[in-house]
Amino acid sequence: MSSPVYQDCVLAHGTRGERERLRLLEELSDPSTIAVLERLGVASHWQCVEAGAGHGSIARWLAARCPDGSVTATDLDTAFLEESPTPVNMTVARHDVTRDDFPAGSRNLVHARALLGHLPDPELALDRMADWLAPGGWIVVEDPTYLPAAASPYPQFAALLEACQTLLARTHGTDHSWARRIPAAMARAGLTDIGMTIRVAVCGTDEKENAFWRRCFAQATPGLIATGLMTAEQIAAAVTHLDDPAFTDTAWMMVTCWGRRPS
Ligand SMILES: C[S@@+](CC[C@H](N)C(=O)[O-])C[C@H]1O[C@@H](n2cnc3c(N)ncnc32)[C@H](O)[C@@H]1O
């Protein structure tokens, strides 16, 4: 059964522009995700789960890397995953990671990006996903977090980023501080060989990053105005920074953590 919360929020797949936003997220995030997966040594026979797969680029990458194995790409809403033909060793499954399980010890790799921070209890979800791992199997969890707004030299832009976080927190409980707690949660789940790396998203000089954030801000705008978090004028003034060639600031940081079930 699916959670109604995510599917009602501004990031639901039915929201105008969400397909393009997820496509940009993949273009921006896949290189660092793939670098970590390659470092872990994804092998051709691995059985993988890509949880909350979104548009599915990492699921497809895993399917290509594991020709003698398989990947199950799960999501609450599988419409984007079903838009193009799936490789023979890839299965698309409608699956709520807060309720639905895979058999314990059945997977060599579980990956989830920009998923757990949206869940009501990310640590519990991590524990459950860790149970799916075979001995020696890896889990990779990625979630974004932000630098303090007050540290930005661009108060309007920082206020908009902060208001978007507040909107997501209020509308479906997204916790952007979770990302920093992932390694400790992995240790509590009994995982070993824990590691962490961070990709900083830089707005201003990176046109692709700007395009991603324009989409995020456009999708958040009705909610920001309706909840009184920002006025249309304040949002417009903040977004204008993205047109300024001299503007450079961080948006978010994508935290990537990995851990292994002991052999
Ligand atoms: C921000 S998107 C990230 C998509 C993809 N992981 C990526 O990084 O490109 C979050 C995805 O998680 C899915 N999702 C949200 N809650 C979920 C849940 N409880 N179980 C499974 N998928 C969920 C959403 O439908 C959405 O596709």
Short mmCIF file of C-alpha atoms in Angstrom, two decimals, residues 8 17 24 35 37 43 59 72 102 113-114 126 142 153 168 171 177 184 187-188 199 201 213 225 228 231 235 263:
data_model
loop_
_atom_site.label_atom_id
_atom_site.label_comp_id
_atom_site.label_asym_id
_atom_site.label_seq_id
_atom_site.Cartn_x
_atom_site.Cartn_y
_atom_site.Cartn_z
CA ASP A 8 0.10 14.64 -2.26
CA GLY A 17 7.52 19.58 -14.03
CA LEU A 24 17.91 16.91 -13.83
CA ALA A 35 31.63 6.74 -8.44
CA LEU A 37 29.03 2.22 -6.49
CA ALA A 43 29.81 -7.35 -9.43
CA ALA A 59 18.41 1.12 -11.63
CA THR A 72 14.41 -4.47 -8.59
CA PHE A 102 12.20 -8.09 0.55
CA ARG A 113 18.84 8.40 -3.00
CA ALA A 114 16.75 11.35 -1.83
CA LEU A 126 17.30 2.03 7.12
CA GLU A 142 22.05 9.41 -0.07
CA PRO A 153 25.96 36.30 1.48
CA LEU A 168 8.55 20.16 2.78
CA THR A 171 3.66 19.23 4.22
CA SER A 177 19.08 17.12 9.11
CA ALA A 184 25.59 6.81 13.06
CA ALA A 187 26.49 1.83 12.90
CA ARG A 188 23.42 1.29 15.13
CA ARG A 199 28.69 16.48 -3.32
CA ALA A 201 25.62 21.68 -5.44
CA TRP A 213 16.67 24.74 -8.78
CA ILE A 225 2.59 31.62 -1.13
CA GLY A 228 2.51 32.58 3.84
CA THR A 231 5.39 36.35 -1.18
CA ILE A 235 10.42 34.47 -4.54
CA SER A 263 30.09 -11.47 6.55
#
